[in-house]
């Protein structure tokens, strides 16, 4: 088979736009997901059973269904109940809600992994449960939280390629547009893989640096 | 001898874990300024009793009165979480494994309660923390993290952390059991100084020298109950309960 270098050179700058959009979607969805995950994670640690139950249901639903279906639900099903989001925001919301569920489990797990004596010591000086969480457990949970969190954000970046299914013009969609006009799926998908690989490599490198820079005690 | 009203009084305290009875109705009174040592074999319920006193462990039955309050109760109702937290401040608790906050310096460890529980300003809380740390001879180590301190120093920070909340009664749960032998003495000296200042103390320990020479009274626990109590001279000199006699025989001769 013939490898068409011309289409590759043609695609390289075009795909750069897609990279920008992929990064933008990932950053916005990542921040939103962090916020959702933090709130949901704290709710799952609260003493209100109802709140814990709601979070449990949310996490179970997200873990038990494919992300692509979740994206379609946000994009196609929400308009039925009167919420109409443009592709970009539907995509961001779907990714954020998805990663928020996984992040809430990371928050819950990290706080839960702080040694039991820490909470007891804080209680013994008269703290309430929320004081214990805020002043003693959370400050110690950040560090073990970071490696799984960065891992999750990397997954989110890769998952953002699924937004091509609802026509968000990110990297994958940009590649598909070129394929549609130039009929070179092999070259373009290979190039897409390379782009994602480089993108993820940079993120992995940055997250390793972040992990190393965390305070030691 | 005039019997003062007890500052701390436990009545019929019971606790079971999964059907296994650990505390089988404990009665104990502690007078203001008294230093009481609780001894007994492993599994006799000493630590559980101490943890029930400040409700780190919720007793299944029985009353704990401290300073005219009943732990876990507010009038005739159950105490709310916030009320219980306030009641816990009447006790200082020193753990076997220190349980210092590893992400904070010694000063911050001691200042955390005054700041976040008592609502003091940072300067005031840190000034108080510094005084308490100097009191336990740690003025040189204010800004070190627990990981930079020896076990004995860490335990003294933990004592200062408890003292900073101005408790009525200090509870010590085997405070020297996790220490290397050469570090035990500095912690015992700190506790002895506290006792001589008139702090009311309840100490679970295997340190028989402390029980003999510092305590006003020794309580021997066996099978989840108080089996015998009295002055150190009476208890070590003329033990009556056969379980106490056996317990004392098994101790090292040096003790």
Coordinates of C-alpha atoms in Angstrom, one line a residue:
Chain A
X1 CA 0.0 0.0 0.0
X2 CA 1.1 3.5 -0.6
X3 CA 1.6 5.9 2.3
X4 CA 0.4 9.4 1.2
X5 CA 2.9 11.9 2.7
X6 CA 1.2 14.8 1.0
X7 CA -2.0 14.3 3.0
X8 CA 0.1 14.1 6.2
X9 CA 1.8 17.4 5.5
X10 CA -1.6 18.9 4.7
X11 CA -3.2 17.6 7.9
X12 CA -0.5 18.5 10.4
X13 CA -1.4 22.2 10.7
X14 CA -5.1 21.6 10.4
X15 CA -5.0 19.1 13.3
X16 CA -3.2 21.7 15.4
X17 CA -6.6 23.5 15.7
X18 CA -8.1 20.2 17.0
X19 CA -5.3 19.9 19.6
X20 CA -6.2 23.3 20.9
X21 CA -9.8 22.4 21.2
X22 CA -9.0 19.0 22.8
X23 CA -6.9 20.7 25.4
X24 CA -9.5 23.4 26.0
X25 CA -12.3 20.8 26.4
X26 CA -10.1 18.7 28.7
X27 CA -9.0 21.6 30.9
X28 CA -12.6 23.0 31.3
X29 CA -14.1 19.5 31.9
X30 CA -11.2 18.6 34.2
X31 CA -11.7 21.7 36.4
X32 CA -15.5 21.1 36.4
X33 CA -15.0 17.4 37.2
X34 CA -12.6 18.3 40.0
X35 CA -15.2 20.6 41.5
X36 CA -18.0 17.9 41.1
X37 CA -15.7 15.2 42.4
X38 CA -14.6 17.2 45.5
X39 CA -18.2 18.1 46.4
X40 CA -19.4 14.5 45.8
X41 CA -16.5 13.0 47.6
X42 CA -17.0 15.1 50.7
X43 CA -20.8 14.4 50.5
X44 CA -20.0 10.7 50.5
X45 CA -18.0 11.2 53.7
X46 CA -20.8 13.1 55.5
X47 CA -23.0 11.7 58.2
X48 CA -26.2 12.3 56.1
X49 CA -27.3 8.9 54.8
X50 CA -29.4 10.4 52.1
X51 CA -26.6 12.4 50.7
X52 CA -24.3 9.4 50.8
X53 CA -26.9 7.4 49.0
X54 CA -27.3 10.0 46.3
X55 CA -23.6 10.1 45.6
X56 CA -23.5 6.2 45.7
X57 CA -26.2 6.1 43.0
X58 CA -24.4 8.7 40.9
X59 CA -21.1 6.9 41.0
X60 CA -22.7 3.5 40.3
X61 CA -24.5 4.9 37.3
X62 CA -21.4 6.5 35.8
X63 CA -19.3 3.4 36.4
X64 CA -22.0 1.1 35.1
X65 CA -22.6 2.8 31.8
X66 CA -20.4 3.6 28.8
X67 CA -19.1 7.2 28.5
X68 CA -20.4 7.3 24.9
X69 CA -23.9 6.7 26.1
X70 CA -23.5 9.3 28.8
X71 CA -22.5 11.8 26.2
X72 CA -25.5 11.0 24.0
X73 CA -27.7 11.3 27.0
X74 CA -26.5 14.8 27.8
X75 CA -26.7 15.8 24.1
X76 CA -29.9 14.1 23.0
X77 CA -31.9 13.4 26.1
X78 CA -31.6 16.6 28.0
X79 CA -33.3 18.7 25.3
X80 CA -36.4 16.5 25.9
X81 CA -36.6 17.9 29.4
X82 CA -36.0 21.4 28.1
X83 CA -32.2 21.7 28.6
X84 CA -30.6 22.4 25.3
X85 CA -26.8 22.6 25.4
X86 CA -24.6 23.4 22.3
X87 CA -22.3 20.5 21.3
X88 CA -19.3 22.0 23.1
X89 CA -21.0 22.4 26.4
X90 CA -22.8 19.1 26.2
X91 CA -19.5 17.5 25.7
X92 CA -17.8 19.4 28.5
X93 CA -20.7 18.6 30.9
X94 CA -20.7 14.9 30.0
X95 CA -17.0 14.5 30.5
X96 CA -17.0 16.5 33.7
X97 CA -19.9 14.5 35.2
X98 CA -18.1 11.3 34.2
X99 CA -14.8 12.2 35.7
X100 CA -16.4 13.8 38.7
X101 CA -17.7 10.3 39.7
X102 CA -14.3 8.8 39.6
X103 CA -12.7 11.8 41.3
X104 CA -15.2 11.6 44.1
X105 CA -14.1 8.0 44.7
X106 CA -10.5 9.2 44.8
X107 CA -11.3 11.9 47.3
X108 CA -13.3 9.4 49.5
X109 CA -10.5 6.8 49.3
X110 CA -7.7 9.2 50.1
X111 CA -9.4 10.7 53.1
X112 CA -10.3 7.2 54.2
X113 CA -6.7 6.1 53.9
X114 CA -5.5 8.6 56.5
X115 CA -4.6 6.7 59.6
X116 CA -7.5 6.3 62.1
X117 CA -5.5 7.7 65.0
X118 CA -5.4 11.1 63.3
X119 CA -9.2 11.5 63.5
X120 CA -9.2 10.3 67.1
X121 CA -6.5 12.8 68.1
X122 CA -8.5 15.6 66.5
X123 CA -11.7 14.5 68.2
X124 CA -9.8 14.3 71.5
X125 CA -9.0 18.0 71.4
X126 CA -12.7 18.8 70.9
X127 CA -13.1 19.0 67.1
X128 CA -16.4 18.1 65.5
X129 CA -16.5 15.6 62.6
X130 CA -16.4 18.4 60.0
X131 CA -13.5 20.1 61.8
X132 CA -11.6 16.8 61.8
X133 CA -12.2 16.4 58.0
X134 CA -11.3 20.0 57.2
X135 CA -8.3 20.6 59.4
X136 CA -6.7 17.2 59.8
X137 CA -7.9 14.6 57.2
X138 CA -8.1 16.7 54.0
X139 CA -4.7 18.4 54.4
X140 CA -3.1 14.9 54.7
X141 CA -5.2 13.4 51.9
X142 CA -4.0 15.8 49.1
X143 CA -0.7 14.1 48.6
X144 CA -2.0 10.5 48.1
X145 CA -4.8 12.1 45.9
X146 CA -2.5 13.6 43.3
X147 CA -1.2 10.5 41.4
X148 CA -4.7 9.0 40.9
X149 CA -6.1 12.5 40.1
X150 CA -3.5 13.2 37.3
X151 CA -4.1 9.7 36.0
X152 CA -7.8 10.5 35.8
X153 CA -7.2 13.8 34.0
X154 CA -5.1 12.0 31.5
X155 CA -7.9 9.5 30.9
X156 CA -10.3 12.4 30.5
X157 CA -8.1 13.9 27.8
X158 CA -8.1 10.6 25.9
X159 CA -11.9 10.2 26.4
X160 CA -12.5 13.6 24.9
X161 CA -12.0 12.0 21.5
X162 CA -15.5 10.5 22.0
X163 CA -16.9 14.0 21.7
X164 CA -16.3 13.7 18.0
X165 CA -19.6 11.6 18.0
X166 CA -21.5 14.8 18.8
X167 CA -19.5 16.9 16.3
X168 CA -17.3 18.8 18.8
X169 CA -14.5 19.9 16.6
X170 CA -11.7 18.5 18.7
X171 CA -8.7 16.5 17.5
X172 CA -10.5 13.3 16.5
X173 CA -13.3 15.2 14.7
X174 CA -10.7 17.4 12.9
X175 CA -9.0 14.2 11.7
X176 CA -12.3 12.7 10.6
X177 CA -13.1 15.8 8.6
X178 CA -9.9 15.5 6.7
X179 CA -10.5 11.8 6.1
X180 CA -14.0 12.6 4.7
X181 CA -12.4 14.8 2.0
X182 CA -9.1 13.1 1.3
X183 CA -10.0 9.4 1.9
X184 CA -6.8 8.6 3.8
X185 CA -8.0 7.0 7.0
X186 CA -4.8 5.1 7.6
X187 CA -2.5 8.1 7.4
X188 CA -4.8 10.3 9.4
X189 CA -5.6 7.9 12.2
X190 CA -1.9 7.1 12.5
X191 CA -1.3 10.8 12.7
X192 CA -4.1 11.2 15.3
X193 CA -2.6 8.5 17.4
X194 CA 0.8 10.2 17.3
X195 CA -0.8 13.6 18.3
X196 CA -2.6 12.0 21.3
X197 CA 0.5 10.1 22.3
X198 CA 2.6 13.3 22.3
X199 CA -0.1 15.1 24.2
X200 CA -0.4 12.4 26.8
X201 CA 3.4 12.1 27.1
X202 CA 3.6 15.8 28.0
X203 CA 0.8 15.5 30.5
X204 CA 2.4 12.4 32.1
X205 CA 5.7 14.2 32.4
X206 CA 4.0 17.2 34.0
X207 CA 2.2 15.1 36.4
X208 CA 5.3 13.2 37.5
X209 CA 7.0 16.6 38.1
X210 CA 4.0 17.7 40.1
X211 CA 4.1 14.5 42.2
X212 CA 7.8 15.0 43.0
X213 CA 7.2 18.6 44.0
X214 CA 4.6 17.7 46.6
X215 CA 5.5 18.5 50.2
X216 CA 7.1 15.8 52.3
X217 CA 6.6 15.2 55.9
Chain B
X1 CA -9.9 12.1 106.0
X2 CA -12.4 14.4 104.3
X3 CA -13.7 12.9 101.0
X4 CA -14.0 15.6 98.4
X5 CA -16.6 15.1 95.7
X6 CA -15.0 13.3 92.7
X7 CA -14.1 15.4 89.7
X8 CA -14.5 12.3 87.5
X9 CA -16.9 9.5 88.3
X10 CA -17.7 6.4 86.2
X11 CA -20.6 4.2 87.1
X12 CA -21.5 0.8 85.6
X13 CA -19.6 1.4 82.4
X14 CA -20.1 -1.4 80.0
X15 CA -18.8 -2.1 76.5
X16 CA -18.9 -5.1 74.2
X17 CA -17.4 -5.5 70.8
X18 CA -19.4 -7.9 68.6
X19 CA -20.7 -9.9 71.6
X20 CA -17.4 -10.0 73.4
X21 CA -17.8 -8.1 76.7
X22 CA -14.7 -5.9 77.3
X23 CA -16.0 -3.7 80.1
X24 CA -18.3 -5.4 82.5
X25 CA -19.6 -2.6 84.7
X26 CA -16.8 -0.4 85.9
X27 CA -17.1 2.0 88.8
X28 CA -14.3 4.5 89.5
X29 CA -14.0 7.9 91.2
X30 CA -11.1 10.2 90.7
X31 CA -10.5 13.2 93.0
X32 CA -9.3 16.6 91.9
X33 CA -5.5 16.6 91.7
X34 CA -5.3 12.8 92.1
X35 CA -2.9 10.7 89.9
X36 CA -4.4 7.3 89.3
X37 CA -2.7 4.5 87.5
X38 CA -4.6 1.7 85.9
X39 CA -2.7 -1.6 85.6
X40 CA -3.7 -5.0 84.4
X41 CA -2.9 -7.7 81.9
X42 CA -3.4 -7.2 78.1
X43 CA -7.1 -7.5 77.3
X44 CA -8.3 -6.6 80.7
X45 CA -10.1 -3.5 79.2
X46 CA -7.8 -0.7 80.5
X47 CA -7.5 1.1 77.2
X48 CA -11.2 0.6 76.3
X49 CA -12.1 2.1 79.6
X50 CA -10.0 5.1 79.0
X51 CA -11.4 5.6 75.5
X52 CA -15.0 5.3 76.9
X53 CA -14.3 8.0 79.4
X54 CA -14.0 10.7 76.8
X55 CA -16.4 8.9 74.5
X56 CA -13.9 8.1 71.7
X57 CA -15.6 4.8 72.3
X58 CA -19.3 5.1 73.1
X59 CA -20.1 3.0 76.2
X60 CA -23.0 0.6 75.8
X61 CA -24.2 1.5 79.3
X62 CA -23.2 3.4 82.4
X63 CA -22.6 7.1 83.2
X64 CA -19.5 9.1 83.1
X65 CA -19.7 12.3 85.1
X66 CA -17.0 14.9 84.8
X67 CA -17.1 18.4 86.3
X68 CA -20.9 18.2 86.9
X69 CA -21.6 17.0 83.3
X70 CA -22.7 13.6 82.1
X71 CA -20.8 12.6 79.0
X72 CA -23.0 12.2 76.0
X73 CA -26.0 13.8 77.6
X74 CA -27.4 17.2 77.5
X75 CA -30.0 17.5 80.3
X76 CA -32.3 14.6 79.8
X77 CA -31.5 14.3 76.0
X78 CA -28.6 12.9 74.0
X79 CA -25.9 15.4 73.5
X80 CA -25.5 16.7 69.9
X81 CA -22.3 16.1 68.1
X82 CA -21.2 19.6 68.9
X83 CA -22.1 19.3 72.6
X84 CA -20.2 16.0 72.8
X85 CA -17.1 17.7 71.2
X86 CA -17.3 20.4 73.8
X87 CA -17.6 17.8 76.6
X88 CA -14.5 16.0 75.2
X89 CA -12.4 19.1 75.9
X90 CA -12.8 18.4 79.6
X91 CA -10.4 15.5 79.0
X92 CA -6.9 15.6 77.5
X93 CA -6.0 12.3 75.8
X94 CA -2.4 11.1 75.2
X95 CA -2.2 8.1 72.8
X96 CA 0.2 5.2 72.8
X97 CA 1.3 6.0 69.3
X98 CA 1.3 9.8 69.8
X99 CA -1.0 10.5 66.8
X100 CA 0.6 13.8 66.1
X101 CA -0.5 15.6 62.9
X102 CA 2.4 14.8 60.5
X103 CA 1.8 17.7 58.2
X104 CA 2.1 20.3 61.0
X105 CA 5.1 21.5 63.0
X106 CA 5.2 20.9 66.8
X107 CA 4.0 24.5 67.3
X108 CA 1.1 24.1 64.8
X109 CA 0.2 20.7 66.3
X110 CA -0.3 22.3 69.7
X111 CA -1.9 25.5 68.4
X112 CA -4.5 23.7 66.2
X113 CA -7.0 23.1 69.0
X114 CA -6.8 26.6 70.4
X115 CA -7.1 28.1 66.9
X116 CA -9.7 25.9 65.3
X117 CA -11.7 24.7 68.4
X118 CA -11.4 27.6 70.8
X119 CA -11.3 30.2 68.0
X120 CA -8.3 32.0 69.2
X121 CA -6.3 34.3 66.9
X122 CA -3.2 32.8 65.4
X123 CA -0.8 34.9 67.4
X124 CA -2.5 34.0 70.7
X125 CA -2.8 30.3 69.9
X126 CA 0.9 30.1 68.9
X127 CA 2.0 32.0 72.0
X128 CA 0.0 29.5 74.1
X129 CA 1.4 26.6 72.1
X130 CA 5.0 27.9 72.7
X131 CA 4.4 28.1 76.4
X132 CA 3.0 24.6 76.6
X133 CA 6.0 23.3 74.5
X134 CA 8.4 25.0 76.8
X135 CA 6.6 23.5 79.7
X136 CA 7.5 20.0 78.3
X137 CA 11.1 21.1 77.6
X138 CA 10.6 21.4 73.8
X139 CA 11.3 25.1 73.4
X140 CA 14.2 24.2 71.0
X141 CA 12.0 22.2 68.6
X142 CA 9.0 24.5 67.9
X143 CA 9.2 24.4 64.2
X144 CA 10.1 20.8 63.6
X145 CA 7.7 18.3 62.0
X146 CA 6.9 15.2 64.0
X147 CA 9.1 13.1 61.6
X148 CA 12.1 15.2 62.7
X149 CA 11.6 14.5 66.4
X150 CA 12.4 11.4 68.5
X151 CA 9.6 9.3 69.9
X152 CA 10.0 10.8 73.3
X153 CA 9.9 14.3 71.9
X154 CA 6.8 13.4 69.9
X155 CA 5.0 12.1 72.9
X156 CA 5.8 15.3 74.8
X157 CA 4.4 17.4 71.9
X158 CA 1.3 15.2 72.2
X159 CA 1.1 16.0 76.0
X160 CA 1.5 19.7 75.2
X161 CA -1.2 19.5 72.6
X162 CA -3.6 18.0 75.1
X163 CA -2.6 20.5 77.8
X164 CA -3.2 23.5 75.5
X165 CA -6.9 22.8 75.7
X166 CA -6.8 23.3 79.5
X167 CA -8.4 19.9 80.3
X168 CA -9.8 19.0 83.8
X169 CA -8.4 15.5 83.6
X170 CA -5.6 14.1 81.6
X171 CA -5.9 10.5 80.2
X172 CA -2.7 8.7 79.2
X173 CA -3.1 5.4 77.2
X174 CA 0.2 3.5 77.7
X175 CA 2.1 6.6 76.8
X176 CA 5.5 5.0 76.9
X177 CA 4.8 1.6 75.3
X178 CA 5.7 2.6 71.8
X179 CA 9.0 4.2 72.9
X180 CA 12.6 2.9 72.8
X181 CA 13.7 2.2 76.4
X182 CA 16.1 5.1 76.5
X183 CA 13.3 7.5 75.7
X184 CA 10.8 6.4 78.3
X185 CA 12.3 8.4 81.1
X186 CA 11.8 11.9 79.6
X187 CA 8.1 11.2 79.1
X188 CA 7.7 9.8 82.6
X189 CA 9.6 12.9 84.0
X190 CA 7.1 15.1 82.1
X191 CA 4.2 13.2 83.6
X192 CA 5.7 13.3 87.1
X193 CA 6.1 17.1 86.8
X194 CA 2.4 17.3 85.7
X195 CA 1.3 15.2 88.7
X196 CA 3.3 17.4 91.1
X197 CA 1.6 20.5 89.6
X198 CA -1.7 19.0 90.8
X199 CA -3.0 17.8 87.4
X200 CA -5.7 15.2 87.7
X201 CA -4.4 12.2 85.8
X202 CA -5.6 8.7 84.8
X203 CA -2.7 6.7 83.4
X204 CA -2.9 3.3 81.8
X205 CA 0.6 1.9 82.0
X206 CA 3.0 -1.0 82.2
X207 CA 5.6 1.2 83.9
X208 CA 5.4 -0.1 87.4
X209 CA 8.0 2.4 88.7
X210 CA 5.6 5.2 87.7
X211 CA 2.7 3.3 89.4
X212 CA 4.8 2.9 92.5
X213 CA 6.4 6.3 92.9
X214 CA 4.1 8.8 91.2
X215 CA 0.6 7.5 91.5
X216 CA -1.6 8.4 94.5
X217 CA -3.7 5.3 93.8
X218 CA -3.3 2.2 91.7
X219 CA -6.3 0.4 90.1
X220 CA -5.9 -3.2 89.0
X221 CA -8.3 -4.2 86.3
X222 CA -9.1 -7.8 85.3
X223 CA -11.8 -9.3 83.1
X224 CA -13.4 -5.9 82.4
X225 CA -13.8 -4.8 86.0
X226 CA -11.9 -3.1 88.8
X227 CA -10.5 -6.1 90.7
X228 CA -8.6 -4.2 93.4
X229 CA -7.5 -0.7 94.1
X230 CA -5.5 1.2 96.8
X231 CA -2.3 3.1 97.5
X232 CA 0.8 1.8 95.7
X233 CA 2.1 0.5 99.0
X234 CA -1.0 -1.5 99.7
X235 CA -1.5 -2.8 96.2
X236 CA 2.1 -3.8 95.5
X237 CA 2.9 -4.7 99.1
X238 CA -0.1 -6.8 100.0
X239 CA -2.1 -7.8 96.9
X240 CA -5.2 -9.7 97.8
X241 CA -6.8 -10.7 94.5
X242 CA -5.1 -13.8 93.1
X243 CA -5.2 -12.4 89.6
X244 CA -3.2 -9.4 90.9
X245 CA -0.8 -11.6 92.7
X246 CA -0.2 -13.6 89.5
X247 CA 0.1 -10.3 87.5
X248 CA 2.8 -9.0 89.8
X249 CA 4.7 -12.3 89.8
X250 CA 5.0 -12.1 86.0
X251 CA 6.5 -8.6 86.0
X252 CA 10.2 -8.2 85.5
X253 CA 12.1 -8.4 88.9
X254 CA 13.5 -4.9 88.2
X255 CA 10.1 -3.4 88.3

